[in-house]
Short mmCIF file of C-alpha atoms and ligand atoms in Angstrom, two decimals:
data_model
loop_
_atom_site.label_atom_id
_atom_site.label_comp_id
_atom_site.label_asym_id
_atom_site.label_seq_id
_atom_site.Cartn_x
_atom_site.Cartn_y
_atom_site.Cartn_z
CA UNK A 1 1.79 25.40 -19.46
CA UNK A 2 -0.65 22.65 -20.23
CA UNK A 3 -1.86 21.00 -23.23
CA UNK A 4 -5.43 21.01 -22.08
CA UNK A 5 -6.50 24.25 -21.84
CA UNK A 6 -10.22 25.95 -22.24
CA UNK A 7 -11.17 28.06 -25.31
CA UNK A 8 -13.09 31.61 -25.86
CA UNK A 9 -15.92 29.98 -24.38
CA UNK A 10 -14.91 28.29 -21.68
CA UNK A 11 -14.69 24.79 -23.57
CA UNK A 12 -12.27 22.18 -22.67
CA UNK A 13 -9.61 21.83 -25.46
CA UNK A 14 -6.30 19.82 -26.54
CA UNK A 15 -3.95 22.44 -27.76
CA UNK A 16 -6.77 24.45 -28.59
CA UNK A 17 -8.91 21.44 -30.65
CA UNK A 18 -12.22 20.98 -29.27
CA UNK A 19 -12.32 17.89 -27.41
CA UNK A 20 -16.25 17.26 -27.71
CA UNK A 21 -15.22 17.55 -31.10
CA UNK A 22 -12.90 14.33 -31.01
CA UNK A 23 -15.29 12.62 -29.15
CA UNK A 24 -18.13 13.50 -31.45
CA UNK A 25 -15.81 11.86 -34.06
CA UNK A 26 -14.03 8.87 -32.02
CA UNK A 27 -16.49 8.23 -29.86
CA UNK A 28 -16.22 7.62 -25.88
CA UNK A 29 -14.10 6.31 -24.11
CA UNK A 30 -11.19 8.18 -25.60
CA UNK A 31 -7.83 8.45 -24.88
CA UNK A 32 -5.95 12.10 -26.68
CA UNK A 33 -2.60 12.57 -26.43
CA UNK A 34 -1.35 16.67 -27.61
CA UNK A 35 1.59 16.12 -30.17
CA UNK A 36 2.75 19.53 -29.00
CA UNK A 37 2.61 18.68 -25.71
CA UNK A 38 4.91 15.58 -26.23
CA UNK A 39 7.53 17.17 -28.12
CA UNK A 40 7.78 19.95 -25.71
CA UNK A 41 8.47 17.94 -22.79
CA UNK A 42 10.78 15.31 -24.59
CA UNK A 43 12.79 18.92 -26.01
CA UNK A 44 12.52 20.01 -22.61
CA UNK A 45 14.19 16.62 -21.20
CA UNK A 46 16.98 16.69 -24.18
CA UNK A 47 18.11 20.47 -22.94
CA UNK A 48 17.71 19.86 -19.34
CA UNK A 49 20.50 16.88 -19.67
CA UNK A 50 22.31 18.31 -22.87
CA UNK A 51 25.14 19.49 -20.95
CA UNK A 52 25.96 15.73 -20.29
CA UNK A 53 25.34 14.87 -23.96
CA UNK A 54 22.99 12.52 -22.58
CA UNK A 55 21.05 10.38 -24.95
CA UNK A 56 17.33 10.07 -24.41
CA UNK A 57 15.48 6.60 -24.72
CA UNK A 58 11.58 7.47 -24.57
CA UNK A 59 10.54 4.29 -21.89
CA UNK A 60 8.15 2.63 -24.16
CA UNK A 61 6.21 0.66 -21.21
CA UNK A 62 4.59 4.42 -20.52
CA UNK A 63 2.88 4.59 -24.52
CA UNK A 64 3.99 2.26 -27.17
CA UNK A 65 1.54 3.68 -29.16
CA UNK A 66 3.61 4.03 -32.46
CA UNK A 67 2.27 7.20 -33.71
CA UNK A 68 3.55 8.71 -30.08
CA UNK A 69 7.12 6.81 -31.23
CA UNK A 70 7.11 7.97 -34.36
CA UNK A 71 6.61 11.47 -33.15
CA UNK A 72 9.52 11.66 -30.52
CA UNK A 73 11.73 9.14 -32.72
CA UNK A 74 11.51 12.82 -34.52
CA UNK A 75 12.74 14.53 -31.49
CA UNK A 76 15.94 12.25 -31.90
CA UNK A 77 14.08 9.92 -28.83
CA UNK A 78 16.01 6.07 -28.55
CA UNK A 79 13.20 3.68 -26.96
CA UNK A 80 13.95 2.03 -23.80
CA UNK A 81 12.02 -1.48 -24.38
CA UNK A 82 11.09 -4.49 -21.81
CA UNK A 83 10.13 -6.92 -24.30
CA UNK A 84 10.69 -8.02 -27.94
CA UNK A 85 6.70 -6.68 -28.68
CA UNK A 86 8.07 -3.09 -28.01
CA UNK A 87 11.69 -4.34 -29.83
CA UNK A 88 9.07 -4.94 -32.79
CA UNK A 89 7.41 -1.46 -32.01
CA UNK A 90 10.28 0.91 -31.50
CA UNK A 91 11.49 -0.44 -35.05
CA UNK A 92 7.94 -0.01 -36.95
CA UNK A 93 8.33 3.34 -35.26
CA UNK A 94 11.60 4.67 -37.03
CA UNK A 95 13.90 4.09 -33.98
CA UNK A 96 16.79 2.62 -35.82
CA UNK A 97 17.54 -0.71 -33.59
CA UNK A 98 21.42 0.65 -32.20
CA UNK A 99 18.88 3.05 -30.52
CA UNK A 100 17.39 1.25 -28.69
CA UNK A 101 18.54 -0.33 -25.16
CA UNK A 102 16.38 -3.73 -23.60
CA UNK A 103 15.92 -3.56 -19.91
CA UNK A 104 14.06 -6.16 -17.86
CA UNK A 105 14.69 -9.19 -15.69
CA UNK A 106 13.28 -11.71 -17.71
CA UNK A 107 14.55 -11.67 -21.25
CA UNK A 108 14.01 -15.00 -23.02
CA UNK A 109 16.44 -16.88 -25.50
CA UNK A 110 13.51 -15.90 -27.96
CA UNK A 111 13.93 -11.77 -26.61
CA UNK A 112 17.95 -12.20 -26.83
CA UNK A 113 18.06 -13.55 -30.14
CA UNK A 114 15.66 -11.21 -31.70
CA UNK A 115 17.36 -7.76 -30.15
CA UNK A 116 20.73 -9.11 -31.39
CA UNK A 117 19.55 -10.12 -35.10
CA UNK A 118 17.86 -6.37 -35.10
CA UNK A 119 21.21 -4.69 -33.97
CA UNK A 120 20.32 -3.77 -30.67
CA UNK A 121 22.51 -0.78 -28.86
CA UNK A 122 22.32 -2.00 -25.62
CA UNK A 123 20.92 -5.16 -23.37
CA UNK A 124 20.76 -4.47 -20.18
CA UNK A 125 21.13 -7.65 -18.10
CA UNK A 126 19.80 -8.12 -14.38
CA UNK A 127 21.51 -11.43 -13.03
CA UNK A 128 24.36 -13.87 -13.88
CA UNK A 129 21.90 -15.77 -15.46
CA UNK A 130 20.69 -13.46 -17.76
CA UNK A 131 24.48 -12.97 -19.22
CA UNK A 132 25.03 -16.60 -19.02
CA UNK A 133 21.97 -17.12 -21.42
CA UNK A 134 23.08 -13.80 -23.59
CA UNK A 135 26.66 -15.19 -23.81
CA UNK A 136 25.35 -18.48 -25.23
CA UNK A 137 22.65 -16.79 -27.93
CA UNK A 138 25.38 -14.50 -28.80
CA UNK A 139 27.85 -17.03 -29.73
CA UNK A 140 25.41 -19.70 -31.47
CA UNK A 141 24.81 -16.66 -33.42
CA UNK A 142 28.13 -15.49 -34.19
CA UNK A 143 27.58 -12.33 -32.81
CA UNK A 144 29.15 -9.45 -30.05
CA UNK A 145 26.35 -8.24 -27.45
CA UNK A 146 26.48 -5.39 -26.17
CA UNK A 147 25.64 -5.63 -22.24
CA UNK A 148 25.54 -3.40 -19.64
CA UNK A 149 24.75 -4.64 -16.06
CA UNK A 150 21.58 -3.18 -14.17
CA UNK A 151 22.76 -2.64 -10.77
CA UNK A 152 20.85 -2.67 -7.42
CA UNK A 153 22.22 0.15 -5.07
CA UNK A 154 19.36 -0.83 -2.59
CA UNK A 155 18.26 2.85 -2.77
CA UNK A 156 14.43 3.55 -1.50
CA UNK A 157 12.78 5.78 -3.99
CA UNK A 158 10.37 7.16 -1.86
CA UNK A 159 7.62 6.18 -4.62
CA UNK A 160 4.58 3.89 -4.15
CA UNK A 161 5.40 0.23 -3.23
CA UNK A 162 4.24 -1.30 -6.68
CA UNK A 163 6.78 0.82 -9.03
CA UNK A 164 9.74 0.93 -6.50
CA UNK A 165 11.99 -1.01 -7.82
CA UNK A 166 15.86 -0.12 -6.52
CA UNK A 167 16.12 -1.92 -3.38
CA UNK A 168 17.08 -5.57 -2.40
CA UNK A 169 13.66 -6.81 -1.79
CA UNK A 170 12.87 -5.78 -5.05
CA UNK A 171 13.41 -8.49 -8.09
CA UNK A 172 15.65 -5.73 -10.37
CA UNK A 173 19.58 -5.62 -10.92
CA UNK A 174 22.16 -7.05 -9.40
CA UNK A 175 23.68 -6.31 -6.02
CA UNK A 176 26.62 -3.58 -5.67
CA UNK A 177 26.98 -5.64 -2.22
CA UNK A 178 29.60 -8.14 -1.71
CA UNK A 179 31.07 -7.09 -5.34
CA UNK A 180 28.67 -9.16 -7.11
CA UNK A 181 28.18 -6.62 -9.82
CA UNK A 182 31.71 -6.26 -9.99
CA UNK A 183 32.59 -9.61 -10.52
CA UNK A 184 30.00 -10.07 -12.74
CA UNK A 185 31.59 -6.76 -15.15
CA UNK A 186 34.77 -8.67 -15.10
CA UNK A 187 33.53 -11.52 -16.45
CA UNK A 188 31.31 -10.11 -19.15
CA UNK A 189 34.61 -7.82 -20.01
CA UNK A 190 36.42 -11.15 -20.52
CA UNK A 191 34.01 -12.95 -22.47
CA UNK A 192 34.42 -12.91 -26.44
CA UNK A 193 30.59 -13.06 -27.07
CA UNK A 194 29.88 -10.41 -24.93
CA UNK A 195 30.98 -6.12 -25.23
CA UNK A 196 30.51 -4.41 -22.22
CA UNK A 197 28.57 -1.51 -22.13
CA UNK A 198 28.72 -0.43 -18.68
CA UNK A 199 26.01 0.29 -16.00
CA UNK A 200 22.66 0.97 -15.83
CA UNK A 201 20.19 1.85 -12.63
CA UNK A 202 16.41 2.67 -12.62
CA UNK A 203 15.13 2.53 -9.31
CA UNK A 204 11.56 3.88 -9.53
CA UNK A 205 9.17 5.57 -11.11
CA UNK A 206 6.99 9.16 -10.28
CA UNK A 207 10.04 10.35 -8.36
CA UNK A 208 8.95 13.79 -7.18
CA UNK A 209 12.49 14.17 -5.05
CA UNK A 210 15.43 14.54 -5.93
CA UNK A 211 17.44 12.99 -3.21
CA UNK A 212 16.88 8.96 -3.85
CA UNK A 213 18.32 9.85 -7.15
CA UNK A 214 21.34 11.34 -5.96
CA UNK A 215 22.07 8.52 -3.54
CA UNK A 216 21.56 6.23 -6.18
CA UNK A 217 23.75 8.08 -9.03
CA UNK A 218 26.32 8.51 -6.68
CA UNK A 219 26.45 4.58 -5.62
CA UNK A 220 26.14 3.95 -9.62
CA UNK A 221 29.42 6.15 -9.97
CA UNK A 222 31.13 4.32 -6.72
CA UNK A 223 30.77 1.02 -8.75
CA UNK A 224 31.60 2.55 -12.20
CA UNK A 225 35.02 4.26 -10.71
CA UNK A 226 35.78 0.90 -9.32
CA UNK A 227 35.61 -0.83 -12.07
CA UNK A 228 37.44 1.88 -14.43
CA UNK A 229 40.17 1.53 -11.45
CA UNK A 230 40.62 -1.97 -12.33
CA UNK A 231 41.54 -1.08 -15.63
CA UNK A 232 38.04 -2.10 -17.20
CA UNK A 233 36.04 -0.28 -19.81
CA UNK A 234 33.41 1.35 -18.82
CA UNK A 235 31.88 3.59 -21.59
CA UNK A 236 28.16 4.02 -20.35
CA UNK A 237 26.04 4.89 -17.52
CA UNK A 238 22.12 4.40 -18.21
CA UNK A 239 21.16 6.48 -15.84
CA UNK A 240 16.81 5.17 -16.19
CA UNK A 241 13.82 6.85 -16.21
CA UNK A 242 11.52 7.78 -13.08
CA UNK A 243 11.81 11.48 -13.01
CA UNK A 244 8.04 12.61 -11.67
CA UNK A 245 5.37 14.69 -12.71
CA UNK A 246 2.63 16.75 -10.72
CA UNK A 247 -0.78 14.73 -11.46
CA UNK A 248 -2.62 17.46 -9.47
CA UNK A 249 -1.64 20.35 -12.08
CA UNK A 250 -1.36 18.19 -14.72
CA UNK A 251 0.74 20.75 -16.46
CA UNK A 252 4.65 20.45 -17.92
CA UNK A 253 7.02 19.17 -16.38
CA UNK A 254 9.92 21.03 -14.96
CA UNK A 255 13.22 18.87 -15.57
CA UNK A 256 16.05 22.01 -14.93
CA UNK A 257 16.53 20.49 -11.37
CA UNK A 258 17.18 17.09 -12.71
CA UNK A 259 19.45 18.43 -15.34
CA UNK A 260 21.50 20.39 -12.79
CA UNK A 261 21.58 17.37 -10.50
CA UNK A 262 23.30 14.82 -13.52
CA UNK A 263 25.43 18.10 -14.64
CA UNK A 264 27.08 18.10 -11.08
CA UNK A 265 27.70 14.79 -10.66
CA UNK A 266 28.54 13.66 -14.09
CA UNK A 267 29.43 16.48 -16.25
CA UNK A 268 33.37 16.23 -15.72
CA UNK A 269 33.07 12.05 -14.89
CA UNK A 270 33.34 10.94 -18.82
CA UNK A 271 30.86 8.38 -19.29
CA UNK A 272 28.64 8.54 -21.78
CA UNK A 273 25.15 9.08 -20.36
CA UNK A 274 21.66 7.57 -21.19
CA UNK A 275 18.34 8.09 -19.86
CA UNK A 276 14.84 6.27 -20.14
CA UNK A 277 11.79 8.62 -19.19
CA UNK A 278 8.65 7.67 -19.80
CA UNK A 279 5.98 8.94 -17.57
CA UNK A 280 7.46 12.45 -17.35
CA UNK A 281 7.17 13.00 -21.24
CA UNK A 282 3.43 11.41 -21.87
CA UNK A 283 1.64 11.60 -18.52
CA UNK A 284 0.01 15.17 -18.68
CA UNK A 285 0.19 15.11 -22.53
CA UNK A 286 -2.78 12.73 -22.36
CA UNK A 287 -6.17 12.51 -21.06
CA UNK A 288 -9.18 9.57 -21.22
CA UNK A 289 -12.05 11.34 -22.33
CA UNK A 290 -15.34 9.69 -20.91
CA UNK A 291 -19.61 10.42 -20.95
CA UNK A 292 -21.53 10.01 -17.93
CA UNK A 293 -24.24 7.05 -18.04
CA UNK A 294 -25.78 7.73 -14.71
CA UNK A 295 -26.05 9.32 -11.99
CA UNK A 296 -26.88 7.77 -9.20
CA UNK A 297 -27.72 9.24 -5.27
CA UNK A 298 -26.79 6.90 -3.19
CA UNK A 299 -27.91 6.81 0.87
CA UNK A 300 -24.30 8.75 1.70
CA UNK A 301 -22.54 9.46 -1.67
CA UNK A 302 -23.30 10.30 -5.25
CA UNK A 303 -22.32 8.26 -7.88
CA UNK A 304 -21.12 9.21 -11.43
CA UNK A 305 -21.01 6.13 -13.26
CA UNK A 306 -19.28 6.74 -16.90
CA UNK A 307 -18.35 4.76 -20.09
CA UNK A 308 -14.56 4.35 -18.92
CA UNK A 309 -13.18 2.24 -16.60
CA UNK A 310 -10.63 0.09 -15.00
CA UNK A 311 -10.07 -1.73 -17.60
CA UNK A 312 -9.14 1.67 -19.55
CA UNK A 313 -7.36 2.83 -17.11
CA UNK A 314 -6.29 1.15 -14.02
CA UNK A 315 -4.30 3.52 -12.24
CA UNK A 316 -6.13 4.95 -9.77
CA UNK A 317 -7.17 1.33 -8.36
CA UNK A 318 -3.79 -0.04 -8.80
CA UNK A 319 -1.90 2.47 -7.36
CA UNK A 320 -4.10 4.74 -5.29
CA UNK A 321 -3.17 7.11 -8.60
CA UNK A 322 -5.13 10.68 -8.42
CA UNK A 323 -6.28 12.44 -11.76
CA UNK A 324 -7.86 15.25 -12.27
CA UNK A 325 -11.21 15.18 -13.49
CA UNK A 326 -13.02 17.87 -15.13
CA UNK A 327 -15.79 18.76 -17.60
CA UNK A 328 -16.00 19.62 -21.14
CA UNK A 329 -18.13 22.37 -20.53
CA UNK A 330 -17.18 25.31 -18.93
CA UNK A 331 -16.46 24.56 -14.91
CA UNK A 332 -19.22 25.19 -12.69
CA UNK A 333 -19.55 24.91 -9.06
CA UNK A 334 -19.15 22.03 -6.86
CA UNK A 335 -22.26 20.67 -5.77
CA UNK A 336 -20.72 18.39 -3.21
CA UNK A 337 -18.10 15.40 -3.75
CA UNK A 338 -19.09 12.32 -6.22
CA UNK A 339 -17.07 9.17 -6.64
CA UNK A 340 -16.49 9.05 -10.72
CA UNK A 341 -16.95 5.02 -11.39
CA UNK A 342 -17.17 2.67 -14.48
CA UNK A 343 -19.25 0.18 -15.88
CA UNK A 344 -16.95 -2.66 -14.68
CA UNK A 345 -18.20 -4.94 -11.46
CA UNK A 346 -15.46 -4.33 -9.22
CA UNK A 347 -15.99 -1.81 -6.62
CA UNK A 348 -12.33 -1.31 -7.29
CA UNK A 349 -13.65 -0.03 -10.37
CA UNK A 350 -13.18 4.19 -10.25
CA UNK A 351 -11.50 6.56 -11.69
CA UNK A 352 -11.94 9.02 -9.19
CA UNK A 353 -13.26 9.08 -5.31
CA UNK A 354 -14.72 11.77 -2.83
CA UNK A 355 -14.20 14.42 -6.19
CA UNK A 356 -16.11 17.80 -5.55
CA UNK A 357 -18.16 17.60 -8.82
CA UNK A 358 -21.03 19.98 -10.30
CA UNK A 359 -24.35 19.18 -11.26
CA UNK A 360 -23.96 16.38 -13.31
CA UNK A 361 -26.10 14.07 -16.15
CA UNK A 362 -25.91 11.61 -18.53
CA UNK A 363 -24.26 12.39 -21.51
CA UNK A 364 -21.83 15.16 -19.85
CA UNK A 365 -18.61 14.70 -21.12
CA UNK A 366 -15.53 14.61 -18.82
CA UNK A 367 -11.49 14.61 -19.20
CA UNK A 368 -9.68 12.31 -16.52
CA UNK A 369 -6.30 14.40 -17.22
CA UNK A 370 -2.71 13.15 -16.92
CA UNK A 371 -3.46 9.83 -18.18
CA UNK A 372 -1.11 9.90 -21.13
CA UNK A 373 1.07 7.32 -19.67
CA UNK A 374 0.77 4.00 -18.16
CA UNK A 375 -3.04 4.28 -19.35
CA UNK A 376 -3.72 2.62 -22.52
CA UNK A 377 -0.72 0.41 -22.60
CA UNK A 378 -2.19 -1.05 -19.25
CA UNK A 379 -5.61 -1.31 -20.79
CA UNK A 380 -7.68 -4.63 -20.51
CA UNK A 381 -10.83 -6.28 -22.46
CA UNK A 382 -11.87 -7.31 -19.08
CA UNK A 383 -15.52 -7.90 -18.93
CA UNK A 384 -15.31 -8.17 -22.59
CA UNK A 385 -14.83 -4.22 -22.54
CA UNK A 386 -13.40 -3.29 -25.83
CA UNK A 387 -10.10 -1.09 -25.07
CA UNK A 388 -10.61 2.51 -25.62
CA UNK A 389 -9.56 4.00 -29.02
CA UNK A 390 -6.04 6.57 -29.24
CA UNK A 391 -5.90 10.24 -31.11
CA UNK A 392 -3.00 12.38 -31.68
CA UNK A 393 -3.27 15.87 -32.09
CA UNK A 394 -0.70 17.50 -33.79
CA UNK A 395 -0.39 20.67 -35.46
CA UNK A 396 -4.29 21.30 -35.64
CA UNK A 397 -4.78 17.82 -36.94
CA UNK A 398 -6.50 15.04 -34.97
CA UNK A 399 -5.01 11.75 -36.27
CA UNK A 400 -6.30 7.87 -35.31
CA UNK A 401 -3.41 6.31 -33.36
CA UNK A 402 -5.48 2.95 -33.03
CA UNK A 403 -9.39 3.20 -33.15
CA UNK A 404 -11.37 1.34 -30.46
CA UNK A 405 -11.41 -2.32 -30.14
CA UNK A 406 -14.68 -3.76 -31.34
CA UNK A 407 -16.35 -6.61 -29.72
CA UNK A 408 -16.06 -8.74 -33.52
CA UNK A 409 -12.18 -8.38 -33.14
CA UNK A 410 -12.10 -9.88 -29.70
CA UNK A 411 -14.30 -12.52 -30.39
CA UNK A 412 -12.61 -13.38 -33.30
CA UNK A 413 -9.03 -13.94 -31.49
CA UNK A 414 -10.73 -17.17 -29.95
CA UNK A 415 -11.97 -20.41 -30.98
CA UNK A 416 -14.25 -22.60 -29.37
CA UNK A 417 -13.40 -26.35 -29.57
CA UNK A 418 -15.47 -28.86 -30.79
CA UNK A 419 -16.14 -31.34 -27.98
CA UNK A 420 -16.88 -35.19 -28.36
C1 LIG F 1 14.18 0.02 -16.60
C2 LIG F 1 13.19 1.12 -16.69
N1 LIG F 1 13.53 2.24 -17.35
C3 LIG F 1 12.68 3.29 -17.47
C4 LIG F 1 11.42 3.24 -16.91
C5 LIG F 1 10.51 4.40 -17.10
O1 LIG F 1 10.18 4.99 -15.88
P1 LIG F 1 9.38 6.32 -15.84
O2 LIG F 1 8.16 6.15 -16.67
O3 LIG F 1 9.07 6.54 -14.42
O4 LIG F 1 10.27 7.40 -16.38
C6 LIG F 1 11.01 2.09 -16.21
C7 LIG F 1 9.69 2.04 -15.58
O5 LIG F 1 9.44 1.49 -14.56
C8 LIG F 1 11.92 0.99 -16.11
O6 LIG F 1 11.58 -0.13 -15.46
#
């Protein structure tokens, strides 16, 4: 099932709203995001892992956008957050702040002291360092944190190089080896300032097998076994996000393989469980909706050169990323392949490359699918390009998330000086 789907006549719609509708309304670029379509898969994640009791923090670094929060905060969705901008989201959201866990490597005194005077549930710290300078806000604010440690289990994901992120060469957690992690429990466990939460591991994201997962749950449970055999308490495992989706189908994502994978190895284990998807509940519930400029023949290749861009979304520059890219209008044939580029002045600067593509003109509307997540939350005003505006359709109803940004409100975010 998909949330983009053609109607009667062939159209392209969102959960059966007409998109050249939205953009006739919102204008173009556009980024649409099916309400439907995000509850379903965030449902879909809660019953794949339910026999766990796992609970489910929504990775805000995929689409902070808070009427998206707000929507699976409904669901019963936690937020997984990386900085104290997406603390300050996940609360205007609804997400009550013991529901929310702070990952990341670099957490400021600022971060610390803000996710501990909100009531966080859960920091989860990434070096020695990180709980030396937790330990200290904690205590010149008379407060408990509670930390659990991100560990590194040096597992390869199998993922692109860029959002691998569970082996030694990469900058996250801190290393099972030598017993650092272990060490470093034991200390937290015997510091007043400080409750320990347990263990946490993310190591990736777009995951499309199974196995690195295992390998690095089962590690994860080596350590946490360890520790409990020491006589420490060790009430959660976060086991992350990273679970991928299929960006060729762009359709909903299948998580009963996951589920049985966490049932077997932690169903009878008793730790509490968490999880942090992101990509695998927003991806294919969002799309960029763009309108062709120009087309232009070039000596070997033909160019489709439309009103989004890099700077809306960066994905398929930044990590060799494939979308789908279709028309509005009913499909017709392929005419031959076309690169689909932007405005911007980077030949970097695509959305799509070597696509087979119909007869094409300016003003034809397309839909660069499966860009609900890590699109606009990556977006840029480079080349002074105001960021593409946000819908949400939900039960027939096309709501403004965040219109676009206009070229006043940049400008008006800077000063010039006044020089001698
Ligand atoms: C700590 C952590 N948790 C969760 C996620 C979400 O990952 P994904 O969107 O692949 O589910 C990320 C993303 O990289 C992350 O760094």
């Amino acid at each position: 099932m998909s949330a983009f789907y053609r109607d009667a006549h062939n159209h392209l719609t969102i959960d059966g709203v007409s998109l050249d509708g939205l953009m006739a309304e919102f204008g173009s670029p556009l980024y649409v995001y099916s309400g439907a379509g995000l509850e379903r898969a965030f449902t879909a994640f809660q019953a794949a892992v339910a026999p766990v009791s796992g609970k489910v923090h929504f990775a805000l670094k995929a689409n902070s956008a808070l009427g998206v929060i707000a929507l699976l905060a409904r669901c019963g969705a936690g937020a997984d957050i990386v900085s104290a901008g997406e603390l300050a989201r996940a609360l205007a959201a609804g997400i009550a702040a013991g529901d929310v866990v702070f990952s990341g490597v670099g957490k400021t005194a600022a971060d610390i002291r803000a996710a501990l005077a909100a009531g966080i549930g859960q920091l989860n710290a990434e070096s020695a360092e990180e709980v030396a300078q937790i330990s200290a806000v904690a205590a010149a604010m008379g407060v408990v944190a509670p930390v659990a440690l991100r560990v590194n289990v040096d597992v390869d994901a199998g993922t692109h190089a860029k959002i691998s992120t569970g082996q030694r060469s990469n900058k996250f957690g801190i290393s099972t080896d030598q017993r650092e992690a272990a060490s470093l429990y034991a200390s937290i466990d015997a510091d007043p300032h400080i409750k320990p939460m347990g263990l946490a591991v993310h190591i990736g994201s777009q995951i499309c097998d199974l196995a690195p997962f295992e390998r690095a749950y089962a590690a994860l449970l080596d350590v946490a076994n360890g520790l409990r055999a020491s006589g420490l308490d060790v009430p959660c495992l976060d086991l992350g996000g990273g679970v991928g989706v299929d960006y060729q189908q762009a359709s909903d994502t299948d998580f009963s393989a996951y589920g049985a994978l966490v049932t077997r190895l932690f169903k009878d284990s008793g730790f509490a469980l968490g999880f942090e998807p992101g990509r695998a509940i927003a991806a294919n519930n969002g799309a960029l909706l763009t309108e062709v400029i120009y087309v232009k023949q070039g000596d070997n290749k033909r160019f489709v050169i439309v009103d989004a861009a890099m700077n809306d979304l960066i994905r398929p520059t930044l990590y060799d990323a494939y979308h789908p890219i279709v028309t509005l209008a009913p499909p017709q044939n392929t005419i031959g392949k076309a690169d689909i580029v932007g405005p911007v002045c980077e030949t970097g600067d695509y959305l799509g490359l070597d696509r087979d593509m119909p007869t094409l003109a300016a003003g034809d509307k397309l839909a660069v699918l499966s860009a609900g997540a890590y699109g606009a939350v990556m977006a840029s005003s480079y080349n002074t390009r105001p960021p593409a505006g946000e819908v949400l359709v939900h039960d027939g109803k096309a709501h403004l998330l965040r219109p676009a940004r206009s070229f006043d409100s940049l400008l008006a975010e800077e000063t010039i000086p006044v020089f001698d």
